């Protein structure tokens, strides 16, 4: 990824040459902190322990690096991810050896799946003790090898500046991703000299950013020749800072645009060319557009199973133009007729010029019949929901009103499950980096710490975490971190008393046998008084952690409670929204089935007519 293409907040690059600073005689730990200062790391989320402790002493004296003391290492990792997704900079987290390091595995895997630039720094036992099963020793390099873009084990103090510079460079260039730096305790304690910049040595690491001109020309020809094209846009477009170019390309071609779960905000939801989100819970129009297309132009996306459904039945009539910074993704799931390796910003900019040339030569696509079909599907099968007959709160209505009443430039972070899909559908995303979620890993517990990281990085923006009552109970302790560090996020708990998405599957596929998905009560034969009680009481729990706790149970109170939450900006706010437990996410494509089997609502299969099956 080129430096100008890293988004609105480019990460300062470590220099590989030029004027060097005068050597400083320091410990390895001091060298680590000085290196973090020089690469531009402003915020580090972490928690100390024995092996990393030497680094925390010089960290106390740094005026350039802010450390946020979390309550659990998983919170540190997700906070670093939220920081990175919201700002476009590299997120940094730090933990000690053994269980401290292994508690980072989940957020590292999460960042790996979603291509988030992350540097995780862990302490390791002294180099001579490595391999002896020493106290709190864990081979975190070996453990994280499959889920990092690269990782390092540092046993010499003099290597620290070079490794940190390389880690930030690798994390933020090409396809972004997590890099682990594991540093032995004796390397942190040893005396060394520090000078900057170091000479980076990365043989073989040369990400291709400039696309091949011939492939661009071929892609442009297919676009102008197609009758039913779709621009299939993923999170890579946001990471490349290519949203302005995407809008130009879409308007130049007139092709419909569908943005994936990770790509929401890459193209304005309100734009007439936008047909929604594709996938298992995508809009009928977006899913059907991909199925009926004769050309799919995939930009910064990877044809994952949640989008394609049953792979061999996905988009059977479509030619594929696939552009990605990572050549390993091209052809991995779906063969590409025109493969394009390059940075999304450069690819789209070159495609614009190539399409303009095609137009100047009289080759312009006619998509009028295609748009007639798309418009009919959009009008016939819009996203919507029913209000509960008993007068209780609809979760979709709660989320929709949070979005409508939120201040401009609000950032939304969601957990995983029903509330995640409703947040994707019923909040409008007009700008990039305003929607954060765990797309690839589907990590419950992501929302609260990710919102914390986003707010730390973007303190001037309102940040809402939309969470389920199940997700919230995994990482809510980071609200204490927020309260103590002046990070006033807002949390909406969509409380249906159950693991909602799992319960939905039990309703649809397991004959309504709700095995271990009810959260608000215990087994009646063990505790007969537990049924119907609120355990925990989220309002009391939030207040105990230094937050304002609110509860909303009636539709008539909804706007007032949301307005109250929006008005409080000196502390975190948690709102417990008690919603109807039977609400489901629609549309839906059942796992393992073809996207042709999409259901617009329960027992409602769209009728597209025979004339569109060509």
C-alpha positions as a printed NumPy array, in Angstrom:
array([[  0.   ,   0.   ,   0.   ],
       [  1.434,   3.353,  -0.951],
       [  1.908,   5.983,   1.719],
       [ -0.657,   8.333,   0.219],
       [ -3.155,   5.461,   0.051],
       [ -3.303,   4.559,   3.73 ],
       [ -6.374,   6.678,   4.45 ],
       [ -7.031,  10.039,   6.053],
       [ -4.527,   9.465,   8.866],
       [ -1.392,   7.923,   7.334],
       [  0.98 ,   6.213,   9.75 ],
       [  4.39 ,   7.943,   9.899],
       [  6.917,   5.741,   8.147],
       [ 10.224,   4.703,   9.696],
       [ 12.993,   6.079,   7.555],
       [ 15.49 ,   3.679,   6.012],
       [ 18.188,   6.24 ,   5.356],
       [ 19.025,   9.903,   5.728],
       [ 20.286,  11.861,   8.723],
       [ 20.785,   9.652,  11.748],
       [ 20.271,  10.833,  15.285],
       [ 23.221,  10.84 ,  17.685],
       [ 23.548,   7.452,  19.454],
       [ 21.975,   7.277,  22.9  ],
       [ 23.299,   4.85 ,  25.528],
       [ 20.167,   3.179,  26.875],
       [ 18.668,  -0.128,  27.947],
       [ 16.844,  -2.297,  25.457],
       [ 13.606,  -1.253,  27.152],
       [ 14.371,   2.433,  26.634],
       [ 15.319,   1.621,  23.045],
       [ 11.883,   0.026,  22.583],
       [ 10.04 ,   3.104,  23.844],
       [ 12.223,   5.451,  21.778],
       [ 11.507,   3.298,  18.716],
       [  7.751,   3.495,  19.351],
       [  8.051,   7.265,  19.61 ],
       [  9.935,   7.494,  16.325],
       [  7.502,   5.34 ,  14.327],
       [  4.672,   7.572,  15.513],
       [  2.9  ,   5.261,  17.949],
       [  0.843,   7.67 ,  20.045],
       [ -1.334,   5.225,  22.006],
       [ -0.492,   1.775,  23.356],
       [ -3.09 ,  -0.466,  24.999],
       [ -1.651,  -2.964,  27.429],
       [ -1.142,  -4.454,  30.85 ],
       [  2.22 ,  -5.134,  32.539],
       [  3.667,  -8.357,  33.882],
       [  7.03 ,  -9.785,  34.797],
       [  8.651, -10.304,  31.385],
       [  7.496,  -6.997,  29.864],
       [  7.998,  -5.011,  33.081],
       [ 11.379,  -3.526,  32.072],
       [  9.601,  -1.722,  29.195],
       [  7.061,  -0.133,  31.525],
       [  9.688,   1.819,  33.46 ],
       [ 10.853,   4.068,  30.563],
       [  7.28 ,   4.155,  29.255],
       [  6.36 ,   6.084,  32.402],
       [  8.687,   8.91 ,  31.317],
       [  7.558,   9.141,  27.688],
       [  5.694,  12.318,  26.739],
       [  4.917,  11.046,  23.231],
       [  3.411,   7.613,  23.887],
       [  0.198,   7.341,  25.884],
       [ -0.388,   4.023,  27.593],
       [ -3.938,   2.896,  28.37 ],
       [ -4.036,   0.289,  31.14 ],
       [ -6.699,  -2.241,  30.145],
       [ -8.393,  -4.848,  32.333],
       [ -7.717,  -7.829,  30.062],
       [ -5.241,  -8.385,  27.241],
       [ -8.055,  -9.283,  24.846],
       [ -9.381,  -5.777,  25.456],
       [ -5.956,  -4.351,  24.578],
       [ -5.91 ,  -6.189,  21.252],
       [ -9.426,  -5.224,  20.209],
       [ -8.827,  -1.64 ,  21.325],
       [ -5.736,  -1.488,  19.123],
       [ -7.824,  -2.861,  16.249],
       [-10.589,  -0.292,  16.793],
       [ -7.967,   2.452,  16.955],
       [ -6.455,   1.267,  13.669],
       [ -9.797,   0.895,  11.877],
       [-11.001,   4.337,  12.948],
       [ -7.784,   6.263,  12.327],
       [ -6.009,   4.399,   9.527],
       [ -2.884,   4.238,  11.721],
       [ -1.162,   1.179,  13.143],
       [ -2.744,  -0.015,  16.393],
       [ -0.385,  -1.091,  19.176],
       [ -0.972,  -3.444,  22.105],
       [  1.419,  -4.802,  24.698],
       [  1.365,  -7.771,  27.062],
       [  3.677,  -9.901,  29.129],
       [  4.696, -13.485,  28.424],
       [  2.684, -16.666,  28.897],
       [ -0.998, -16.036,  29.624],
       [ -0.625, -12.33 ,  28.873],
       [  0.578, -13.11 ,  25.37 ],
       [ -1.903, -15.922,  24.769],
       [ -4.771, -13.631,  25.749],
       [ -3.821, -11.585,  22.663],
       [ -4.343, -14.532,  20.319],
       [ -8.032, -13.831,  19.676],
       [ -7.622, -10.151,  18.724],
       [ -4.541, -10.993,  16.636],
       [ -6.561, -13.622,  14.736],
       [ -9.376, -11.095,  14.404],
       [ -7.015,  -8.465,  12.951],
       [ -5.504, -11.047,  10.613],
       [ -8.898, -12.022,   9.185],
       [ -9.901,  -8.39 ,   8.66 ],
       [ -6.509,  -7.109,   7.422],
       [ -6.012,  -4.604,  10.242],
       [ -2.569,  -3.   ,  10.757],
       [ -1.595,  -4.069,  14.266],
       [  1.685,  -4.443,  16.149],
       [  1.508,  -6.647,  19.232],
       [  4.529,  -6.401,  21.538],
       [  4.975,  -9.188,  24.07 ],
       [  7.531,  -9.922,  26.733],
       [  9.279, -13.286,  26.729],
       [ 11.253, -15.096,  29.391],
       [ 15.035, -14.555,  29.363],
       [ 16.685, -15.944,  26.245],
       [ 18.606, -18.643,  28.119],
       [ 15.355, -19.9  ,  29.649],
       [ 13.491, -20.183,  26.336],
       [ 12.544, -23.811,  25.75 ],
       [ 12.847, -24.855,  29.394],
       [  9.169, -24.428,  30.33 ],
       [ 10.127, -21.521,  32.554],
       [  7.507, -19.748,  34.634],
       [  5.026, -18.004,  32.316],
       [  6.813, -19.155,  29.184],
       [  4.731, -19.663,  26.031],
       [  5.966, -19.956,  22.469],
       [  3.838, -17.036,  21.31 ],
       [  5.802, -16.784,  18.052],
       [  4.901, -20.389,  17.245],
       [  1.328, -20.   ,  18.47 ],
       [  0.646, -16.922,  16.322],
       [  2.575, -17.966,  13.203],
       [ -0.627, -18.852,  11.26 ],
       [ -2.467, -15.674,  12.298],
       [  0.14 , -12.961,  11.788],
       [  1.446, -11.317,   8.664],
       [  4.906, -11.721,  10.195],
       [  6.41 , -12.119,  13.639],
       [  9.749, -11.626,  15.351],
       [ 11.57 , -13.08 ,  18.36 ],
       [ 14.12 , -10.561,  19.64 ],
       [ 16.929, -11.803,  21.89 ],
       [ 19.453,  -8.978,  21.364],
       [ 18.913,  -5.416,  22.555],
       [ 20.648,  -3.919,  19.526],
       [ 18.001,  -5.442,  17.208],
       [ 15.031,  -3.681,  18.812],
       [ 14.93 ,  -0.445,  16.726],
       [ 15.29 ,  -2.287,  13.425],
       [ 12.634,  -4.855,  14.344],
       [ 10.138,  -2.219,  15.504],
       [ 10.679,  -0.205,  12.305],
       [ 10.207,  -3.335,  10.21 ],
       [  7.137,  -4.413,  12.176],
       [  5.358,  -1.111,  11.581],
       [  6.359,  -1.105,   7.916],
       [  5.08 ,  -4.648,   7.345],
       [  1.855,  -4.057,   9.289],
       [  0.921,  -0.916,   7.349],
       [  2.039,  -1.666,   3.781],
       [  0.717,  -4.051,   1.161],
       [ -2.225,  -5.922,   2.597],
       [ -2.299,  -4.623,   6.194],
       [ -2.166,  -7.116,   9.004],
       [ -0.923,  -7.94 ,  12.501],
       [  2.759,  -8.298,  13.328],
       [  3.968,  -9.793,  16.614],
       [  7.212,  -8.682,  18.263],
       [  8.238, -10.992,  21.131],
       [ 11.16 ,  -9.6  ,  23.132],
       [ 13.172, -11.618,  25.672],
       [ 13.393, -10.026,  29.102],
       [ 17.201,  -9.964,  29.098],
       [ 17.163,  -8.08 ,  25.769],
       [ 15.012,  -5.418,  27.442],
       [ 17.397,  -5.223,  30.404],
       [ 20.676,  -5.2  ,  28.462],
       [ 22.623,  -2.015,  27.68 ],
       [ 22.733,  -0.891,  24.07 ],
       [ 22.891,   2.206,  21.899],
       [ 19.898,   3.744,  20.195],
       [ 20.029,   5.733,  16.969],
       [ 17.36 ,   6.469,  14.403],
       [ 16.549,   5.659,  11.678],
       [ 17.677,   2.043,  11.546],
       [ 18.52 ,   0.326,   8.286],
       [ 15.619,  -1.99 ,   7.471],
       [ 16.449,  -5.354,   5.941],
       [ 13.409,  -7.01 ,   4.388],
       [ 14.565,  -9.052,   1.392],
       [ 11.667, -10.364,  -0.625],
       [  9.069,  -8.028,   0.865],
       [  8.051,  -5.872,  -2.094],
       [  4.275,  -5.424,  -2.213],
       [  3.047,  -4.672,  -5.725],
       [  1.002,  -1.478,  -5.676],
       [  0.969,  -0.431,  -9.321],
       [ -1.389,  -2.593, -11.414],
       [ -0.409,  -4.011, -14.788],
       [ -1.636,  -1.729, -17.579],
       [ -2.734,  -4.602, -19.84 ],
       [ -4.945,  -6.069, -17.112],
       [ -6.478,  -2.644, -16.49 ],
       [ -7.32 ,  -2.305, -20.182],
       [ -8.885,  -5.771, -20.239],
       [-10.969,  -4.946, -17.169],
       [-12.204,  -1.688, -18.684],
       [-13.202,  -3.481, -21.903],
       [-15.267,  -6.011, -19.979],
       [-16.99 ,  -3.206, -18.055],
       [-18.094,  -1.443, -21.243],
       [-19.101,  -4.708, -22.936],
       [-21.163,  -6.02 , -20.019],
       [-24.944,  -5.856, -19.823],
       [-25.28 ,  -6.699, -16.132],
       [-22.135,  -5.552, -14.28 ],
       [-21.748,  -5.194, -10.504],
       [-19.009,  -3.426,  -8.567],
       [-18.399,  -5.747,  -5.604],
       [-16.532,  -3.642,  -3.038],
       [-14.758,  -4.811,   0.121],
       [-12.876,  -3.371,   3.041],
       [ -9.67 ,  -3.099,   1.021],
       [-11.07 ,  -0.007,  -0.685],
       [-11.404,   1.715,   2.701],
       [ -7.92 ,   0.627,   3.784],
       [ -6.463,   2.007,   0.553],
       [ -8.143,   5.386,   1.015],
       [ -9.843,   4.82 ,  -2.343],
       [-13.422,   5.824,  -1.592],
       [-13.322,   9.057,  -3.625],
       [-11.971,   7.161,  -6.631],
       [-14.635,   4.48 ,  -6.205],
       [-17.4  ,   7.085,  -6.387],
       [-15.927,   8.482,  -9.609],
       [-15.69 ,   5.001, -11.17 ],
       [-19.241,   4.07 , -10.165],
       [-20.73 ,   7.285, -11.53 ],
       [-18.618,   7.053, -14.687],
       [-19.819,   3.543, -15.463],
       [-23.324,   3.708, -13.965],
       [-22.877,   0.193, -12.595],
       [-24.558,  -0.884,  -9.352],
       [-22.358,  -1.02 ,  -6.253],
       [-22.598,  -3.552,  -3.448],
       [-20.446,  -3.102,  -0.337],
       [-19.539,  -6.017,   1.903],
       [-19.86 ,  -6.06 ,   5.683],
       [-16.251,  -4.845,   5.937],
       [-16.779,  -2.375,   3.088],
       [-19.755,  -0.451,   4.5  ],
       [-19.036,   3.266,   4.172],
       [-16.735,   2.802,   1.174],
       [-19.646,   4.034,  -0.963],
       [-22.484,   6.15 ,   0.451],
       [-25.507,   4.057,   1.432],
       [-27.766,   6.858,   0.213],
       [-26.284,   6.915,  -3.296],
       [-28.756,   5.758,  -5.964],
       [-26.172,   3.338,  -7.408],
       [-25.822,   1.523,  -4.074],
       [-27.84 ,  -1.704,  -3.951],
       [-26.913,  -2.78 ,  -0.422],
       [-24.775,  -5.374,   1.316],
       [-24.353,  -8.864,  -0.164],
       [-24.116, -12.167,   1.639],
       [-25.891, -14.51 ,   4.02 ],
       [-27.873, -11.623,   5.5  ],
       [-27.477,  -9.221,   2.594],
       [-30.21 ,  -7.292,   0.86 ],
       [-32.258,  -9.21 ,  -1.704],
       [-31.177,  -6.759,  -4.404],
       [-27.454,  -7.058,  -3.66 ],
       [-27.492, -10.856,  -3.407],
       [-29.567, -11.216,  -6.548],
       [-27.523,  -8.678,  -8.492],
       [-24.407, -10.797,  -7.951],
       [-26.265, -13.984,  -8.877],
       [-27.664, -12.522, -12.112],
       [-24.598, -10.485, -13.104],
       [-22.654, -11.123, -16.282],
       [-19.624,  -9.268, -14.866],
       [-18.4  ,  -8.831, -11.297],
       [-15.671,  -6.266, -10.673],
       [-14.303,  -7.256,  -7.267],
       [-12.302,  -4.486,  -5.593],
       [-10.441,  -5.141,  -2.322],
       [-12.571,  -8.133,  -1.422],
       [-12.007, -11.874,  -1.236],
       [-15.14 , -13.859,  -2.234],
       [-15.557, -15.204,   1.291],
       [-18.119, -17.89 ,   2.047],
       [-20.539, -15.507,   3.77 ],
       [-20.865, -13.604,   0.469],
       [-20.799, -16.471,  -2.015],
       [-22.936, -19.026,  -0.208],
       [-22.487, -22.406,  -1.909],
       [-19.463, -21.528,  -4.002],
       [-20.151, -23.635,  -7.089],
       [-23.546, -21.969,  -7.554],
       [-22.332, -18.393,  -7.001],
       [-22.802, -15.941,  -9.898],
       [-22.915, -18.682, -12.54 ],
       [-23.095, -16.317, -15.54 ],
       [-20.476, -13.78 , -14.45 ],
       [-17.008, -13.072, -15.702],
       [-14.724, -11.906, -12.908],
       [-12.373,  -8.949, -12.728],
       [-10.629,  -9.335,  -9.374],
       [ -8.34 ,  -6.593,  -8.05 ],
       [ -6.507,  -7.078,  -4.758],
       [ -3.25 ,  -6.019,  -3.114],
       [ -2.709,  -9.642,  -2.038],
       [ -2.058, -11.944,  -5.01 ],
       [ -2.86 , -14.965,  -2.828],
       [ -6.528, -13.922,  -2.714],
       [ -6.952, -13.816,  -6.483],
       [ -8.283, -17.134,  -7.709],
       [ -8.361, -18.602,  -4.195],
       [-12.133, -19.037,  -4.103],
       [-13.291, -17.964,  -7.557],
       [-11.213, -18.013, -10.734],
       [-10.605, -14.552, -12.175],
       [-10.925, -13.827, -15.896],
       [ -8.918, -10.647, -15.363],
       [ -6.655, -10.762, -12.286],
       [ -5.266,  -7.391, -11.178],
       [ -2.676,  -7.181,  -8.409],
       [ -2.297,  -3.707,  -6.941],
       [ -3.323,  -1.108,  -4.423],
       [ -7.054,  -0.404,  -4.71 ],
       [ -6.539,   3.321,  -5.022],
       [ -4.147,   2.939,  -7.931],
       [ -6.252,   0.199,  -9.539],
       [ -9.435,   2.25 ,  -9.459],
       [ -7.683,   5.418, -10.639],
       [ -6.255,   3.516, -13.612],
       [ -9.606,   1.863, -14.333],
       [-11.222,   5.305, -14.46 ],
       [ -8.757,   6.42 , -17.137],
       [ -9.143,   3.188, -19.101],
       [-12.956,   3.36 , -19.026],
       [-12.831,   7.008, -20.098],
       [-10.667,   5.944, -23.059],
       [-13.192,   3.236, -23.938],
       [-15.969,   5.819, -23.802],
       [-14.007,   8.219, -26.013],
       [-13.728,   5.443, -28.585],
       [-17.495,   4.939, -28.574],
       [-17.591,   1.873, -26.314],
       [-20.062,   2.558, -23.538],
       [-22.093,   0.037, -21.629],
       [-25.884,   0.092, -21.803],
       [-27.244,  -0.984, -18.425],
       [-30.785,   0.347, -18.784],
       [-32.45 ,  -3.085, -18.846],
       [-30.276,  -4.137, -15.901],
       [-31.32 ,  -1.136, -13.845],
       [-34.97 ,  -1.834, -14.658],
       [-34.575,  -5.239, -12.984],
       [-32.53 ,  -3.858, -10.093],
       [-35.055,  -1.106,  -9.381],
       [-37.929,  -3.584,  -9.388],
       [-36.164,  -5.853,  -6.92 ],
       [-35.252,  -2.897,  -4.726],
       [-38.862,  -1.687,  -4.662],
       [-40.386,  -5.154,  -4.181],
       [-38.002,  -6.444,  -1.495],
       [-36.762,  -3.498,   0.577],
       [-35.149,  -3.986,   3.964],
       [-37.725,  -3.721,   6.716],
       [-39.036,  -5.138,   9.958],
       [-42.266,  -5.666,  11.86 ],
       [-42.981,  -4.054,  15.212],
       [-43.803,  -6.561,  17.985],
       [-47.538,  -7.115,  18.455],
       [-47.205,  -6.906,  22.246],
       [-45.943,  -3.319,  22.128],
       [-42.413,  -4.152,  23.253],
       [-39.263,  -2.678,  21.755],
       [-38.157,  -3.807,  18.323],
       [-34.371,  -4.248,  18.22 ],
       [-34.263,  -3.017,  14.625],
       [-36.15 ,   0.136,  15.614],
       [-33.736,   0.765,  18.489],
       [-30.701,   0.519,  16.224],
       [-32.311,   2.546,  13.448],
       [-33.134,   5.404,  15.842],
       [-29.628,   5.349,  17.359],
       [-28.308,   5.866,  13.845],
       [-30.806,   8.588,  12.991],
       [-30.238,  10.533,  16.228],
       [-26.449,  10.182,  16.308],
       [-24.316,  13.297,  15.77 ],
       [-22.562,  13.709,  12.432],
       [-19.405,  11.603,  11.964],
       [-20.423,   9.126,  14.669],
       [-18.397,   5.918,  14.624],
       [-20.316,   2.683,  15.23 ],
       [-18.697,  -0.513,  16.516],
       [-20.745,  -3.695,  16.657],
       [-20.345,  -7.039,  18.315],
       [-21.259, -10.228,  16.481],
       [-24.693, -11.662,  15.875],
       [-28.153, -10.335,  15.172],
       [-27.382,  -6.827,  16.401],
       [-24.373,  -6.737,  14.044],
       [-26.554,  -7.484,  11.018],
       [-29.265,  -5.048,  12.097],
       [-26.591,  -2.375,  12.584],
       [-25.294,  -3.078,   9.08 ],
       [-28.802,  -2.778,   7.629],
       [-30.542,  -0.019,   9.569],
       [-27.789,   2.547,  10.149],
       [-26.753,   4.562,   7.11 ],
       [-23.019,   4.698,   6.45 ],
       [-22.041,   7.627,   4.278],
       [-18.321,   7.816,   5.071],
       [-15.469,   5.325,   5.461],
       [-14.125,   4.316,   8.879],
       [-17.47 ,   4.933,  10.592],
       [-18.382,   1.226,  10.839],
       [-16.184,  -1.153,  12.815],
       [-16.915,  -4.829,  13.32 ],
       [-15.357,  -8.267,  13.443],
       [-16.142,  -9.606,   9.991],
       [-13.873, -12.564,   9.343],
       [-13.407, -14.028,  12.813],
       [-16.858, -13.098,  14.156],
       [-15.497, -12.332,  17.609],
       [-17.999, -11.912,  20.4  ],
       [-16.722,  -9.257,  22.797],
       [-15.248,  -7.083,  20.056],
       [-17.512,  -4.024,  20.334],
       [-16.743,  -2.406,  23.703],
       [-12.917,  -2.504,  23.505],
       [-12.95 ,  -1.628,  19.787],
       [-15.148,   1.392,  20.544],
       [-12.708,   2.322,  23.313],
       [ -9.816,   2.214,  20.858],
       [-11.734,   4.202,  18.252],
       [-12.626,   6.906,  20.777],
       [ -9.021,   7.074,  22.004],
       [ -7.884,   7.624,  18.441],
       [-10.725,   9.935,  17.392],
       [-11.65 ,  11.807,  20.594],
       [-13.685,  14.42 ,  18.717],
       [-16.118,  11.838,  17.308],
       [-19.075,  10.283,  19.083],
       [-18.554,   6.514,  19.318],
       [-21.439,   4.09 ,  19.834],
       [-20.878,   0.402,  20.563],
       [-23.913,  -1.621,  19.478],
       [-23.645,  -4.826,  21.482],
       [-25.681,  -7.87 ,  22.335],
       [-26.201,  -8.963,  25.917],
       [-24.096, -12.05 ,  25.179],
       [-21.202, -10.156,  23.566],
       [-21.294,  -7.464,  26.242],
       [-20.672,  -9.964,  29.03 ],
       [-17.389, -11.048,  27.445],
       [-15.439,  -7.768,  27.597],
       [-17.545,  -5.248,  29.523],
       [-14.766,  -4.819,  32.105],
       [-13.118,  -2.394,  29.667],
       [-15.809,   0.123,  30.63 ],
       [-13.743,   0.57 ,  33.783],
       [-10.788,   1.416,  31.549],
       [-12.945,   3.925,  29.67 ],
       [-14.205,   5.552,  32.871],
       [-10.715,   5.915,  34.365],
       [ -9.065,   7.169,  31.177],
       [-11.638,   9.741,  30.039],
       [-12.791,   7.691,  27.051],
       [-16.55 ,   8.432,  27.047],
       [-17.979,   5.846,  24.664],
       [-21.683,   5.034,  24.464],
       [-22.911,   1.439,  24.579],
       [-26.281,   0.146,  23.438],
       [-27.021,  -3.329,  24.799],
       [-29.607,  -4.989,  22.573],
       [-30.908,  -7.165,  25.368],
       [-33.125, -10.016,  24.214],
       [-32.025, -12.294,  27.046],
       [-30.427, -14.782,  24.655],
       [-27.597, -15.536,  22.296],
       [-29.775, -14.124,  19.563],
       [-28.274, -15.402,  16.313],
       [-27.755, -18.891,  17.73 ],
       [-31.336, -18.814,  18.998],
       [-32.512, -17.812,  15.517],
       [-30.802, -20.867,  14.052],
       [-32.356, -23.05 ,  16.747],
       [-35.748, -21.61 ,  15.806],
       [-35.274, -22.276,  12.107],
       [-33.216, -25.467,  12.012],
       [-33.474, -27.192,  15.434],
       [-37.253, -27.315,  16.007],
       [-37.159, -24.461,  18.537],
       [-35.046, -26.492,  20.971],
       [-33.282, -23.62 ,  22.772],
       [-30.3  , -25.468,  24.188],
       [-28.068, -23.167,  26.251],
       [-28.922, -19.916,  24.5  ],
       [-31.051, -18.257,  27.21 ],
       [-28.901, -15.797,  29.173],
       [-31.218, -14.139,  31.7  ],
       [-32.2  , -17.196,  33.727],
       [-30.734, -20.408,  35.062],
       [-32.156, -23.944,  34.87 ],
       [-35.402, -23.944,  36.853],
       [-34.632, -27.273,  38.503],
       [-31.475, -25.715,  40.008],
       [-32.722, -22.219,  40.764],
       [-36.507, -21.907,  40.421],
       [-36.403, -18.184,  41.282],
       [-33.969, -17.331,  38.474],
       [-36.43 , -17.377,  35.573],
       [-37.148, -13.882,  34.313],
       [-34.655, -12.126,  36.556],
       [-32.016,  -9.794,  35.178],
       [-28.706, -11.374,  36.007],
       [-26.65 ,  -9.312,  35.746],
       [-28.483,  -6.03 ,  36.088],
       [-26.661,  -4.105,  33.363],
       [-27.575,  -0.697,  34.765],
       [-26.125,  -1.508,  38.198],
       [-23.115,  -3.2  ,  36.617],
       [-22.41 ,  -0.143,  34.474],
       [-22.764,   2.234,  37.395],
       [-20.354,   0.079,  39.417],
       [-17.76 ,   0.607,  36.674],
       [-18.079,   4.387,  36.728],
       [-20.542,   4.755,  33.854],
       [-24.003,   6.222,  33.53 ],
       [-26.479,   3.353,  33.344],
       [-29.842,   3.784,  31.611],
       [-32.615,   1.394,  30.686],
       [-35.282,   1.588,  27.996],
       [-38.198,  -0.841,  27.781],
       [-40.952,   1.077,  25.955],
       [-41.044,   2.417,  22.385],
       [-42.44 ,   5.739,  23.622],
       [-39.272,   6.306,  25.694],
       [-36.826,   5.405,  22.95 ],
       [-35.963,   8.837,  21.535],
       [-35.765,  10.446,  24.962],
       [-33.322,   7.835,  26.285],
       [-31.12 ,   7.995,  23.173],
       [-31.067,  11.802,  23.386],
       [-30.045,  11.589,  27.041],
       [-27.215,   9.205,  26.164],
       [-26.038,  11.502,  23.37 ],
       [-26.016,  14.478,  25.741],
       [-23.609,  12.877,  28.258],
       [-20.011,  13.293,  27.144],
       [-17.986,  13.327,  30.373],
       [-18.401,   9.624,  31.185],
       [-19.21 ,   6.388,  29.359],
       [-22.938,   5.708,  28.977],
       [-24.556,   2.28 ,  28.829],
       [-28.182,   1.852,  27.761],
       [-29.901,  -1.469,  28.424],
       [-32.535,  -1.783,  25.693],
       [-34.972,  -4.569,  26.611],
       [-36.129,  -5.866,  23.22 ],
       [-38.425,  -8.595,  21.936],
       [-36.675, -11.974,  21.971],
       [-38.241, -13.409,  18.805],
       [-37.004, -10.809,  16.291],
       [-34.99 , -12.358,  13.467],
       [-32.504, -11.145,  10.902],
       [-33.851, -11.159,   7.36 ],
       [-33.047, -11.6  ,   4.491],
       [-31.194, -14.873,   5.01 ],
       [-29.37 , -17.497,   2.998],
       [-29.05 , -20.674,   5.052],
       [-25.454, -21.82 ,   5.572],
       [-24.225, -24.147,   2.847],
       [-27.011, -23.345,   0.398],
       [-27.009, -21.385,  -2.836],
       [-27.636, -17.656,  -2.845],
       [-30.523, -18.499,  -5.183],
       [-32.251, -19.83 ,  -2.056],
       [-32.389, -16.417,  -0.372],
       [-35.414, -15.807,   1.843],
       [-36.675, -12.213,   2.04 ],
       [-38.491, -13.068,   5.29 ],
       [-39.623, -16.21 ,   7.013],
       [-41.383, -18.404,   4.459],
       [-41.056, -15.651,   1.834],
       [-38.876, -16.522,  -1.152],
       [-38.511, -13.749,  -3.729],
       [-40.06 , -14.346,  -7.142],
       [-37.808, -12.978,  -9.88 ],
       [-39.669, -14.466, -12.854],
       [-38.242, -16.66 , -15.574],
       [-37.098, -13.842, -17.819],
       [-34.149, -12.997, -15.564],
       [-32.732, -16.504, -15.443],
       [-30.764, -16.18 , -18.662]])
